[in-house]
Amino acid sequence: MSEMKLMFKTPDDICEFVNTVSRFDYDVDIKCGRVTVDAKSLLGLMQFGVNNVLELRVHSDDCSELREALEKFAA
């Protein structure tokens, strides 16, 4: 499992993030506090809002391509 801290600054960032992670076959979750949602769910991510530090969990050890694609959202 690979983890990464993320932050979205605008709602458009959330849409771009969902479009990016949806291209990959990995199981990906986002956690904020005690709530965990599927990172490919736009509505699930919208509940967290913007300007919050979120924890990305990728359920694969070989996800360097995904990590590079998401680097702009790193917190």
PDB file of N, CA, C and O in Angstrom:
ATOM      1  N   MET A   1       0.842  -1.171   0.000  1.00  0.00           N
ATOM      2  CA  MET A   1       0.000   0.000   0.000  1.00  0.00           C
ATOM      3  C   MET A   1       0.889   1.237   0.000  1.00  0.00           C
ATOM      4  O   MET A   1       1.910   1.276   0.659  1.00  0.00           O
ATOM      5  N   SER A   2       0.476   2.227  -0.753  1.00  0.00           N
ATOM      6  CA  SER A   2       1.210   3.477  -0.837  1.00  0.00           C
ATOM      7  C   SER A   2       0.308   4.598  -0.328  1.00  0.00           C
ATOM      8  O   SER A   2      -0.895   4.593  -0.594  1.00  0.00           O
ATOM      9  N   GLU A   3       0.886   5.561   0.392  1.00  0.00           N
ATOM     10  CA  GLU A   3       0.106   6.665   0.935  1.00  0.00           C
ATOM     11  C   GLU A   3       0.717   7.996   0.521  1.00  0.00           C
ATOM     12  O   GLU A   3       1.911   8.094   0.289  1.00  0.00           O
ATOM     13  N   MET A   4      -0.148   9.021   0.461  1.00  0.00           N
ATOM     14  CA  MET A   4       0.279  10.350   0.037  1.00  0.00           C
ATOM     15  C   MET A   4      -0.702  11.364   0.622  1.00  0.00           C
ATOM     16  O   MET A   4      -1.897  11.096   0.701  1.00  0.00           O
ATOM     17  N   LYS A   5      -0.227  12.513   1.051  1.00  0.00           N
ATOM     18  CA  LYS A   5      -1.083  13.588   1.554  1.00  0.00           C
ATOM     19  C   LYS A   5      -1.460  14.505   0.386  1.00  0.00           C
ATOM     20  O   LYS A   5      -0.602  14.876  -0.418  1.00  0.00           O
ATOM     21  N   LEU A   6      -2.740  14.863   0.309  1.00  0.00           N
ATOM     22  CA  LEU A   6      -3.253  15.698  -0.775  1.00  0.00           C
ATOM     23  C   LEU A   6      -4.031  16.881  -0.227  1.00  0.00           C
ATOM     24  O   LEU A   6      -4.533  16.838   0.888  1.00  0.00           O
ATOM     25  N   MET A   7      -4.164  17.920  -1.080  1.00  0.00           N
ATOM     26  CA  MET A   7      -5.035  19.052  -0.769  1.00  0.00           C
ATOM     27  C   MET A   7      -5.585  19.593  -2.083  1.00  0.00           C
ATOM     28  O   MET A   7      -4.841  19.764  -3.050  1.00  0.00           O
ATOM     29  N   PHE A   8      -6.887  19.846  -2.089  1.00  0.00           N
ATOM     30  CA  PHE A   8      -7.528  20.449  -3.254  1.00  0.00           C
ATOM     31  C   PHE A   8      -7.820  21.906  -2.940  1.00  0.00           C
ATOM     32  O   PHE A   8      -8.334  22.228  -1.877  1.00  0.00           O
ATOM     33  N   LYS A   9      -7.487  22.792  -3.875  1.00  0.00           N
ATOM     34  CA  LYS A   9      -7.678  24.217  -3.662  1.00  0.00           C
ATOM     35  C   LYS A   9      -8.981  24.733  -4.257  1.00  0.00           C
ATOM     36  O   LYS A   9      -9.499  25.750  -3.815  1.00  0.00           O
ATOM     37  N   THR A  10      -9.506  24.042  -5.274  1.00  0.00           N
ATOM     38  CA  THR A  10     -10.754  24.453  -5.919  1.00  0.00           C
ATOM     39  C   THR A  10     -11.585  23.206  -6.250  1.00  0.00           C
ATOM     40  O   THR A  10     -11.032  22.109  -6.338  1.00  0.00           O
ATOM     41  N   PRO A  11     -12.888  23.372  -6.466  1.00  0.00           N
ATOM     42  CA  PRO A  11     -13.702  22.236  -6.908  1.00  0.00           C
ATOM     43  C   PRO A  11     -13.220  21.652  -8.241  1.00  0.00           C
ATOM     44  O   PRO A  11     -13.339  20.445  -8.470  1.00  0.00           O
ATOM     45  N   ASP A  12     -12.649  22.482  -9.100  1.00  0.00           N
ATOM     46  CA  ASP A  12     -12.107  21.981 -10.369  1.00  0.00           C
ATOM     47  C   ASP A  12     -10.943  21.028 -10.132  1.00  0.00           C
ATOM     48  O   ASP A  12     -10.750  20.085 -10.900  1.00  0.00           O
ATOM     49  N   ASP A  13     -10.164  21.260  -9.081  1.00  0.00           N
ATOM     50  CA  ASP A  13      -9.076  20.340  -8.724  1.00  0.00           C
ATOM     51  C   ASP A  13      -9.633  18.955  -8.400  1.00  0.00           C
ATOM     52  O   ASP A  13      -9.052  17.943  -8.783  1.00  0.00           O
ATOM     53  N   ILE A  14     -10.761  18.928  -7.697  1.00  0.00           N
ATOM     54  CA  ILE A  14     -11.375  17.644  -7.345  1.00  0.00           C
ATOM     55  C   ILE A  14     -11.816  16.904  -8.599  1.00  0.00           C
ATOM     56  O   ILE A  14     -11.571  15.706  -8.745  1.00  0.00           O
ATOM     57  N   CYS A  15     -12.432  17.617  -9.533  1.00  0.00           N
ATOM     58  CA  CYS A  15     -12.866  16.999 -10.795  1.00  0.00           C
ATOM     59  C   CYS A  15     -11.675  16.461 -11.579  1.00  0.00           C
ATOM     60  O   CYS A  15     -11.715  15.343 -12.102  1.00  0.00           O
ATOM     61  N   GLU A  16     -10.608  17.250 -11.650  1.00  0.00           N
ATOM     62  CA  GLU A  16      -9.407  16.818 -12.366  1.00  0.00           C
ATOM     63  C   GLU A  16      -8.783  15.593 -11.690  1.00  0.00           C
ATOM     64  O   GLU A  16      -8.344  14.659 -12.358  1.00  0.00           O
ATOM     65  N   PHE A  17      -8.768  15.579 -10.365  1.00  0.00           N
ATOM     66  CA  PHE A  17      -8.231  14.448  -9.620  1.00  0.00           C
ATOM     67  C   PHE A  17      -9.018  13.176  -9.924  1.00  0.00           C
ATOM     68  O   PHE A  17      -8.435  12.127 -10.204  1.00  0.00           O
ATOM     69  N   VAL A  18     -10.335  13.247  -9.864  1.00  0.00           N
ATOM     70  CA  VAL A  18     -11.175  12.074 -10.123  1.00  0.00           C
ATOM     71  C   VAL A  18     -10.963  11.562 -11.542  1.00  0.00           C
ATOM     72  O   VAL A  18     -10.848  10.352 -11.771  1.00  0.00           O
ATOM     73  N   ASN A  19     -10.875  12.468 -12.504  1.00  0.00           N
ATOM     74  CA  ASN A  19     -10.616  12.056 -13.888  1.00  0.00           C
ATOM     75  C   ASN A  19      -9.259  11.365 -14.015  1.00  0.00           C
ATOM     76  O   ASN A  19      -9.117  10.400 -14.763  1.00  0.00           O
ATOM     77  N   THR A  20      -8.272  11.847 -13.283  1.00  0.00           N
ATOM     78  CA  THR A  20      -6.932  11.261 -13.338  1.00  0.00           C
ATOM     79  C   THR A  20      -6.905   9.870 -12.716  1.00  0.00           C
ATOM     80  O   THR A  20      -6.424   8.920 -13.331  1.00  0.00           O
ATOM     81  N   VAL A  21      -7.421   9.727 -11.502  1.00  0.00           N
ATOM     82  CA  VAL A  21      -7.353   8.417 -10.835  1.00  0.00           C
ATOM     83  C   VAL A  21      -8.241   7.382 -11.511  1.00  0.00           C
ATOM     84  O   VAL A  21      -7.966   6.188 -11.435  1.00  0.00           O
ATOM     85  N   SER A  22      -9.287   7.824 -12.208  1.00  0.00           N
ATOM     86  CA  SER A  22     -10.181   6.887 -12.892  1.00  0.00           C
ATOM     87  C   SER A  22      -9.499   6.195 -14.066  1.00  0.00           C
ATOM     88  O   SER A  22      -9.957   5.133 -14.506  1.00  0.00           O
ATOM     89  N   ARG A  23      -8.413   6.760 -14.561  1.00  0.00           N
ATOM     90  CA  ARG A  23      -7.677   6.140 -15.675  1.00  0.00           C
ATOM     91  C   ARG A  23      -6.850   4.939 -15.233  1.00  0.00           C
ATOM     92  O   ARG A  23      -6.404   4.153 -16.062  1.00  0.00           O
ATOM     93  N   PHE A  24      -6.643   4.780 -13.934  1.00  0.00           N
ATOM     94  CA  PHE A  24      -5.806   3.714 -13.409  1.00  0.00           C
ATOM     95  C   PHE A  24      -6.668   2.605 -12.807  1.00  0.00           C
ATOM     96  O   PHE A  24      -7.753   2.860 -12.299  1.00  0.00           O
ATOM     97  N   ASP A  25      -6.163   1.370 -12.840  1.00  0.00           N
ATOM     98  CA  ASP A  25      -6.912   0.221 -12.342  1.00  0.00           C
ATOM     99  C   ASP A  25      -6.750  -0.020 -10.843  1.00  0.00           C
ATOM    100  O   ASP A  25      -7.336  -0.951 -10.312  1.00  0.00           O
ATOM    101  N   TYR A  26      -5.965   0.783 -10.171  1.00  0.00           N
ATOM    102  CA  TYR A  26      -5.725   0.588  -8.750  1.00  0.00           C
ATOM    103  C   TYR A  26      -6.984   0.879  -7.932  1.00  0.00           C
ATOM    104  O   TYR A  26      -7.789   1.720  -8.307  1.00  0.00           O
ATOM    105  N   ASP A  27      -7.110   0.213  -6.783  1.00  0.00           N
ATOM    106  CA  ASP A  27      -8.106   0.596  -5.795  1.00  0.00           C
ATOM    107  C   ASP A  27      -7.511   1.754  -5.015  1.00  0.00           C
ATOM    108  O   ASP A  27      -6.410   1.644  -4.465  1.00  0.00           O
ATOM    109  N   VAL A  28      -8.222   2.881  -4.982  1.00  0.00           N
ATOM    110  CA  VAL A  28      -7.695   4.099  -4.380  1.00  0.00           C
ATOM    111  C   VAL A  28      -8.753   4.676  -3.437  1.00  0.00           C
ATOM    112  O   VAL A  28      -9.911   4.827  -3.824  1.00  0.00           O
ATOM    113  N   ASP A  29      -8.352   4.987  -2.216  1.00  0.00           N
ATOM    114  CA  ASP A  29      -9.244   5.576  -1.225  1.00  0.00           C
ATOM    115  C   ASP A  29      -8.684   6.902  -0.744  1.00  0.00           C
ATOM    116  O   ASP A  29      -7.480   7.134  -0.780  1.00  0.00           O
ATOM    117  N   ILE A  30      -9.591   7.768  -0.279  1.00  0.00           N
ATOM    118  CA  ILE A  30      -9.216   9.032   0.350  1.00  0.00           C
ATOM    119  C   ILE A  30      -9.778   9.011   1.764  1.00  0.00           C
ATOM    120  O   ILE A  30     -10.942   8.672   1.980  1.00  0.00           O
ATOM    121  N   LYS A  31      -8.946   9.412   2.721  1.00  0.00           N
ATOM    122  CA  LYS A  31      -9.368   9.438   4.119  1.00  0.00           C
ATOM    123  C   LYS A  31      -9.225  10.847   4.665  1.00  0.00           C
ATOM    124  O   LYS A  31      -8.221  11.521   4.435  1.00  0.00           O
ATOM    125  N   CYS A  32     -10.243  11.274   5.390  1.00  0.00           N
ATOM    126  CA  CYS A  32     -10.211  12.556   6.101  1.00  0.00           C
ATOM    127  C   CYS A  32     -10.805  12.296   7.479  1.00  0.00           C
ATOM    128  O   CYS A  32     -12.000  11.994   7.590  1.00  0.00           O
ATOM    129  N   GLY A  33      -9.977  12.363   8.492  1.00  0.00           N
ATOM    130  CA  GLY A  33     -10.447  12.019   9.834  1.00  0.00           C
ATOM    131  C   GLY A  33     -10.776  10.539   9.903  1.00  0.00           C
ATOM    132  O   GLY A  33      -9.964   9.695   9.548  1.00  0.00           O
ATOM    133  N   ARG A  34     -12.006  10.222  10.297  1.00  0.00           N
ATOM    134  CA  ARG A  34     -12.421   8.823  10.376  1.00  0.00           C
ATOM    135  C   ARG A  34     -13.217   8.378   9.154  1.00  0.00           C
ATOM    136  O   ARG A  34     -13.642   7.240   9.081  1.00  0.00           O
ATOM    137  N   VAL A  35     -13.423   9.272   8.193  1.00  0.00           N
ATOM    138  CA  VAL A  35     -14.229   8.973   7.006  1.00  0.00           C
ATOM    139  C   VAL A  35     -13.326   8.585   5.848  1.00  0.00           C
ATOM    140  O   VAL A  35     -12.372   9.289   5.526  1.00  0.00           O
ATOM    141  N   THR A  36     -13.635   7.453   5.214  1.00  0.00           N
ATOM    142  CA  THR A  36     -12.897   6.987   4.039  1.00  0.00           C
ATOM    143  C   THR A  36     -13.872   6.815   2.895  1.00  0.00           C
ATOM    144  O   THR A  36     -14.948   6.244   3.067  1.00  0.00           O
ATOM    145  N   VAL A  37     -13.501   7.344   1.704  1.00  0.00           N
ATOM    146  CA  VAL A  37     -14.344   7.192   0.515  1.00  0.00           C
ATOM    147  C   VAL A  37     -13.487   6.710  -0.649  1.00  0.00           C
ATOM    148  O   VAL A  37     -12.265   6.859  -0.650  1.00  0.00           O
ATOM    149  N   ASP A  38     -14.148   6.160  -1.643  1.00  0.00           N
ATOM    150  CA  ASP A  38     -13.493   5.755  -2.879  1.00  0.00           C
ATOM    151  C   ASP A  38     -12.999   7.014  -3.584  1.00  0.00           C
ATOM    152  O   ASP A  38     -13.773   7.945  -3.822  1.00  0.00           O
ATOM    153  N   ALA A  39     -11.723   7.060  -3.933  1.00  0.00           N
ATOM    154  CA  ALA A  39     -11.140   8.250  -4.553  1.00  0.00           C
ATOM    155  C   ALA A  39     -11.645   8.475  -5.971  1.00  0.00           C
ATOM    156  O   ALA A  39     -11.431   9.539  -6.539  1.00  0.00           O
ATOM    157  N   LYS A  40     -12.341   7.515  -6.536  1.00  0.00           N
ATOM    158  CA  LYS A  40     -12.890   7.666  -7.884  1.00  0.00           C
ATOM    159  C   LYS A  40     -14.329   8.175  -7.848  1.00  0.00           C
ATOM    160  O   LYS A  40     -14.975   8.286  -8.876  1.00  0.00           O
ATOM    161  N   SER A  41     -14.816   8.516  -6.665  1.00  0.00           N
ATOM    162  CA  SER A  41     -16.179   9.005  -6.478  1.00  0.00           C
ATOM    163  C   SER A  41     -16.173  10.523  -6.324  1.00  0.00           C
ATOM    164  O   SER A  41     -15.736  11.054  -5.301  1.00  0.00           O
ATOM    165  N   LEU A  42     -16.687  11.208  -7.316  1.00  0.00           N
ATOM    166  CA  LEU A  42     -16.719  12.669  -7.284  1.00  0.00           C
ATOM    167  C   LEU A  42     -17.558  13.165  -6.110  1.00  0.00           C
ATOM    168  O   LEU A  42     -17.131  14.049  -5.357  1.00  0.00           O
ATOM    169  N   LEU A  43     -18.734  12.597  -5.920  1.00  0.00           N
ATOM    170  CA  LEU A  43     -19.587  13.032  -4.812  1.00  0.00           C
ATOM    171  C   LEU A  43     -18.954  12.735  -3.461  1.00  0.00           C
ATOM    172  O   LEU A  43     -19.079  13.525  -2.522  1.00  0.00           O
ATOM    173  N   GLY A  44     -18.280  11.605  -3.356  1.00  0.00           N
ATOM    174  CA  GLY A  44     -17.608  11.267  -2.110  1.00  0.00           C
ATOM    175  C   GLY A  44     -16.537  12.278  -1.747  1.00  0.00           C
ATOM    176  O   GLY A  44     -16.413  12.689  -0.587  1.00  0.00           O
ATOM    177  N   LEU A  45     -15.774  12.714  -2.736  1.00  0.00           N
ATOM    178  CA  LEU A  45     -14.704  13.687  -2.475  1.00  0.00           C
ATOM    179  C   LEU A  45     -15.242  15.092  -2.231  1.00  0.00           C
ATOM    180  O   LEU A  45     -14.661  15.857  -1.463  1.00  0.00           O
ATOM    181  N   MET A  46     -16.337  15.436  -2.881  1.00  0.00           N
ATOM    182  CA  MET A  46     -16.909  16.776  -2.709  1.00  0.00           C
ATOM    183  C   MET A  46     -17.335  17.019  -1.260  1.00  0.00           C
ATOM    184  O   MET A  46     -17.319  18.150  -0.795  1.00  0.00           O
ATOM    185  N   GLN A  47     -17.685  15.955  -0.530  1.00  0.00           N
ATOM    186  CA  GLN A  47     -18.088  16.145   0.864  1.00  0.00           C
ATOM    187  C   GLN A  47     -16.947  16.648   1.739  1.00  0.00           C
ATOM    188  O   GLN A  47     -17.175  17.276   2.762  1.00  0.00           O
ATOM    189  N   PHE A  48     -15.695  16.397   1.331  1.00  0.00           N
ATOM    190  CA  PHE A  48     -14.552  16.870   2.107  1.00  0.00           C
ATOM    191  C   PHE A  48     -14.263  18.347   1.859  1.00  0.00           C
ATOM    192  O   PHE A  48     -13.583  18.979   2.651  1.00  0.00           O
ATOM    193  N   GLY A  49     -14.728  18.880   0.738  1.00  0.00           N
ATOM    194  CA  GLY A  49     -14.505  20.286   0.437  1.00  0.00           C
ATOM    195  C   GLY A  49     -13.071  20.562   0.000  1.00  0.00           C
ATOM    196  O   GLY A  49     -12.321  19.663  -0.359  1.00  0.00           O
ATOM    197  N   VAL A  50     -12.704  21.823   0.047  1.00  0.00           N
ATOM    198  CA  VAL A  50     -11.368  22.250  -0.379  1.00  0.00           C
ATOM    199  C   VAL A  50     -10.567  22.719   0.835  1.00  0.00           C
ATOM    200  O   VAL A  50     -11.109  22.983   1.899  1.00  0.00           O
ATOM    201  N   ASN A  51      -9.261  22.832   0.629  1.00  0.00           N
ATOM    202  CA  ASN A  51      -8.318  23.320   1.646  1.00  0.00           C
ATOM    203  C   ASN A  51      -8.263  22.440   2.900  1.00  0.00           C
ATOM    204  O   ASN A  51      -8.011  22.939   3.996  1.00  0.00           O
ATOM    205  N   ASN A  52      -8.500  21.147   2.734  1.00  0.00           N
ATOM    206  CA  ASN A  52      -8.325  20.180   3.812  1.00  0.00           C
ATOM    207  C   ASN A  52      -7.226  19.207   3.406  1.00  0.00           C
ATOM    208  O   ASN A  52      -7.161  18.799   2.249  1.00  0.00           O
ATOM    209  N   VAL A  53      -6.388  18.835   4.352  1.00  0.00           N
ATOM    210  CA  VAL A  53      -5.362  17.833   4.060  1.00  0.00           C
ATOM    211  C   VAL A  53      -6.014  16.458   4.123  1.00  0.00           C
ATOM    212  O   VAL A  53      -6.644  16.096   5.116  1.00  0.00           O
ATOM    213  N   LEU A  54      -5.895  15.709   3.026  1.00  0.00           N
ATOM    214  CA  LEU A  54      -6.499  14.393   2.887  1.00  0.00           C
ATOM    215  C   LEU A  54      -5.409  13.348   2.729  1.00  0.00           C
ATOM    216  O   LEU A  54      -4.311  13.654   2.252  1.00  0.00           O
ATOM    217  N   GLU A  55      -5.716  12.130   3.094  1.00  0.00           N
ATOM    218  CA  GLU A  55      -4.755  11.039   2.981  1.00  0.00           C
ATOM    219  C   GLU A  55      -5.182  10.105   1.849  1.00  0.00           C
ATOM    220  O   GLU A  55      -6.257   9.512   1.910  1.00  0.00           O
ATOM    221  N   LEU A  56      -4.347   9.991   0.839  1.00  0.00           N
ATOM    222  CA  LEU A  56      -4.596   9.096  -0.292  1.00  0.00           C
ATOM    223  C   LEU A  56      -3.978   7.738   0.019  1.00  0.00           C
ATOM    224  O   LEU A  56      -2.835   7.664   0.459  1.00  0.00           O
ATOM    225  N   ARG A  57      -4.744   6.677  -0.195  1.00  0.00           N
ATOM    226  CA  ARG A  57      -4.238   5.319  -0.021  1.00  0.00           C
ATOM    227  C   ARG A  57      -4.439   4.548  -1.312  1.00  0.00           C
ATOM    228  O   ARG A  57      -5.564   4.350  -1.761  1.00  0.00           O
ATOM    229  N   VAL A  58      -3.331   4.116  -1.900  1.00  0.00           N
ATOM    230  CA  VAL A  58      -3.354   3.321  -3.126  1.00  0.00           C
ATOM    231  C   VAL A  58      -3.058   1.884  -2.729  1.00  0.00           C
ATOM    232  O   VAL A  58      -2.038   1.609  -2.106  1.00  0.00           O
ATOM    233  N   HIS A  59      -3.935   0.978  -3.090  1.00  0.00           N
ATOM    234  CA  HIS A  59      -3.793  -0.422  -2.692  1.00  0.00           C
ATOM    235  C   HIS A  59      -2.962  -1.194  -3.719  1.00  0.00           C
ATOM    236  O   HIS A  59      -3.417  -2.152  -4.335  1.00  0.00           O
ATOM    237  N   SER A  60      -1.729  -0.715  -3.903  1.00  0.00           N
ATOM    238  CA  SER A  60      -0.760  -1.336  -4.796  1.00  0.00           C
ATOM    239  C   SER A  60       0.617  -0.811  -4.412  1.00  0.00           C
ATOM    240  O   SER A  60       0.738   0.335  -3.974  1.00  0.00           O
ATOM    241  N   ASP A  61       1.629  -1.633  -4.578  1.00  0.00           N
ATOM    242  CA  ASP A  61       2.982  -1.177  -4.276  1.00  0.00           C
ATOM    243  C   ASP A  61       3.667  -0.547  -5.475  1.00  0.00           C
ATOM    244  O   ASP A  61       4.612   0.209  -5.330  1.00  0.00           O
ATOM    245  N   ASP A  62       3.198  -0.856  -6.673  1.00  0.00           N
ATOM    246  CA  ASP A  62       3.805  -0.343  -7.895  1.00  0.00           C
ATOM    247  C   ASP A  62       2.879   0.698  -8.528  1.00  0.00           C
ATOM    248  O   ASP A  62       2.149   0.421  -9.461  1.00  0.00           O
ATOM    249  N   CYS A  63       2.897   1.919  -7.958  1.00  0.00           N
ATOM    250  CA  CYS A  63       1.988   2.962  -8.437  1.00  0.00           C
ATOM    251  C   CYS A  63       2.729   4.270  -8.710  1.00  0.00           C
ATOM    252  O   CYS A  63       2.175   5.346  -8.532  1.00  0.00           O
ATOM    253  N   SER A  64       3.973   4.176  -9.132  1.00  0.00           N
ATOM    254  CA  SER A  64       4.779   5.382  -9.351  1.00  0.00           C
ATOM    255  C   SER A  64       4.185   6.282 -10.430  1.00  0.00           C
ATOM    256  O   SER A  64       4.247   7.505 -10.321  1.00  0.00           O
ATOM    257  N   GLU A  65       3.573   5.692 -11.446  1.00  0.00           N
ATOM    258  CA  GLU A  65       2.968   6.492 -12.519  1.00  0.00           C
ATOM    259  C   GLU A  65       1.793   7.318 -11.979  1.00  0.00           C
ATOM    260  O   GLU A  65       1.643   8.488 -12.316  1.00  0.00           O
ATOM    261  N   LEU A  66       0.993   6.717 -11.136  1.00  0.00           N
ATOM    262  CA  LEU A  66      -0.127   7.433 -10.522  1.00  0.00           C
ATOM    263  C   LEU A  66       0.388   8.541  -9.606  1.00  0.00           C
ATOM    264  O   LEU A  66      -0.120   9.663  -9.635  1.00  0.00           O
ATOM    265  N   ARG A  67       1.397   8.257  -8.809  1.00  0.00           N
ATOM    266  CA  ARG A  67       1.959   9.271  -7.902  1.00  0.00           C
ATOM    267  C   ARG A  67       2.484  10.477  -8.672  1.00  0.00           C
ATOM    268  O   ARG A  67       2.294  11.613  -8.255  1.00  0.00           O
ATOM    269  N   GLU A  68       3.121  10.248  -9.810  1.00  0.00           N
ATOM    270  CA  GLU A  68       3.610  11.352 -10.642  1.00  0.00           C
ATOM    271  C   GLU A  68       2.453  12.178 -11.180  1.00  0.00           C
ATOM    272  O   GLU A  68       2.522  13.407 -11.226  1.00  0.00           O
ATOM    273  N   ALA A  69       1.378  11.513 -11.598  1.00  0.00           N
ATOM    274  CA  ALA A  69       0.224  12.210 -12.144  1.00  0.00           C
ATOM    275  C   ALA A  69      -0.487  13.061 -11.091  1.00  0.00           C
ATOM    276  O   ALA A  69      -1.128  14.067 -11.431  1.00  0.00           O
ATOM    277  N   LEU A  70      -0.354  12.687  -9.825  1.00  0.00           N
ATOM    278  CA  LEU A  70      -1.042  13.398  -8.744  1.00  0.00           C
ATOM    279  C   LEU A  70      -0.147  14.359  -7.979  1.00  0.00           C
ATOM    280  O   LEU A  70      -0.582  14.952  -7.000  1.00  0.00           O
ATOM    281  N   GLU A  71       1.075  14.519  -8.411  1.00  0.00           N
ATOM    282  CA  GLU A  71       2.041  15.358  -7.681  1.00  0.00           C
ATOM    283  C   GLU A  71       1.548  16.793  -7.491  1.00  0.00           C
ATOM    284  O   GLU A  71       1.837  17.416  -6.473  1.00  0.00           O
ATOM    285  N   LYS A  72       0.791  17.324  -8.414  1.00  0.00           N
ATOM    286  CA  LYS A  72       0.308  18.718  -8.288  1.00  0.00           C
ATOM    287  C   LYS A  72      -0.674  18.904  -7.136  1.00  0.00           C
ATOM    288  O   LYS A  72      -0.908  20.021  -6.701  1.00  0.00           O
ATOM    289  N   PHE A  73      -1.249  17.810  -6.639  1.00  0.00           N
ATOM    290  CA  PHE A  73      -2.200  17.895  -5.528  1.00  0.00           C
ATOM    291  C   PHE A  73      -1.547  17.607  -4.177  1.00  0.00           C
ATOM    292  O   PHE A  73      -2.233  17.608  -3.155  1.00  0.00           O
ATOM    293  N   ALA A  74      -0.252  17.374  -4.162  1.00  0.00           N
ATOM    294  CA  ALA A  74       0.453  17.019  -2.922  1.00  0.00           C
ATOM    295  C   ALA A  74       0.353  18.151  -1.899  1.00  0.00           C
ATOM    296  O   ALA A  74       0.478  19.319  -2.246  1.00  0.00           O
ATOM    297  N   ALA A  75       0.131  17.768  -0.655  1.00  0.00           N
ATOM    298  CA  ALA A  75       0.025  18.764   0.428  1.00  0.00           C
ATOM    299  C   ALA A  75       1.383  18.953   1.084  1.00  0.00           C
ATOM    300  O   ALA A  75       2.172  18.082   1.179  1.00  0.00           O
TER     301      ALA A  75
END
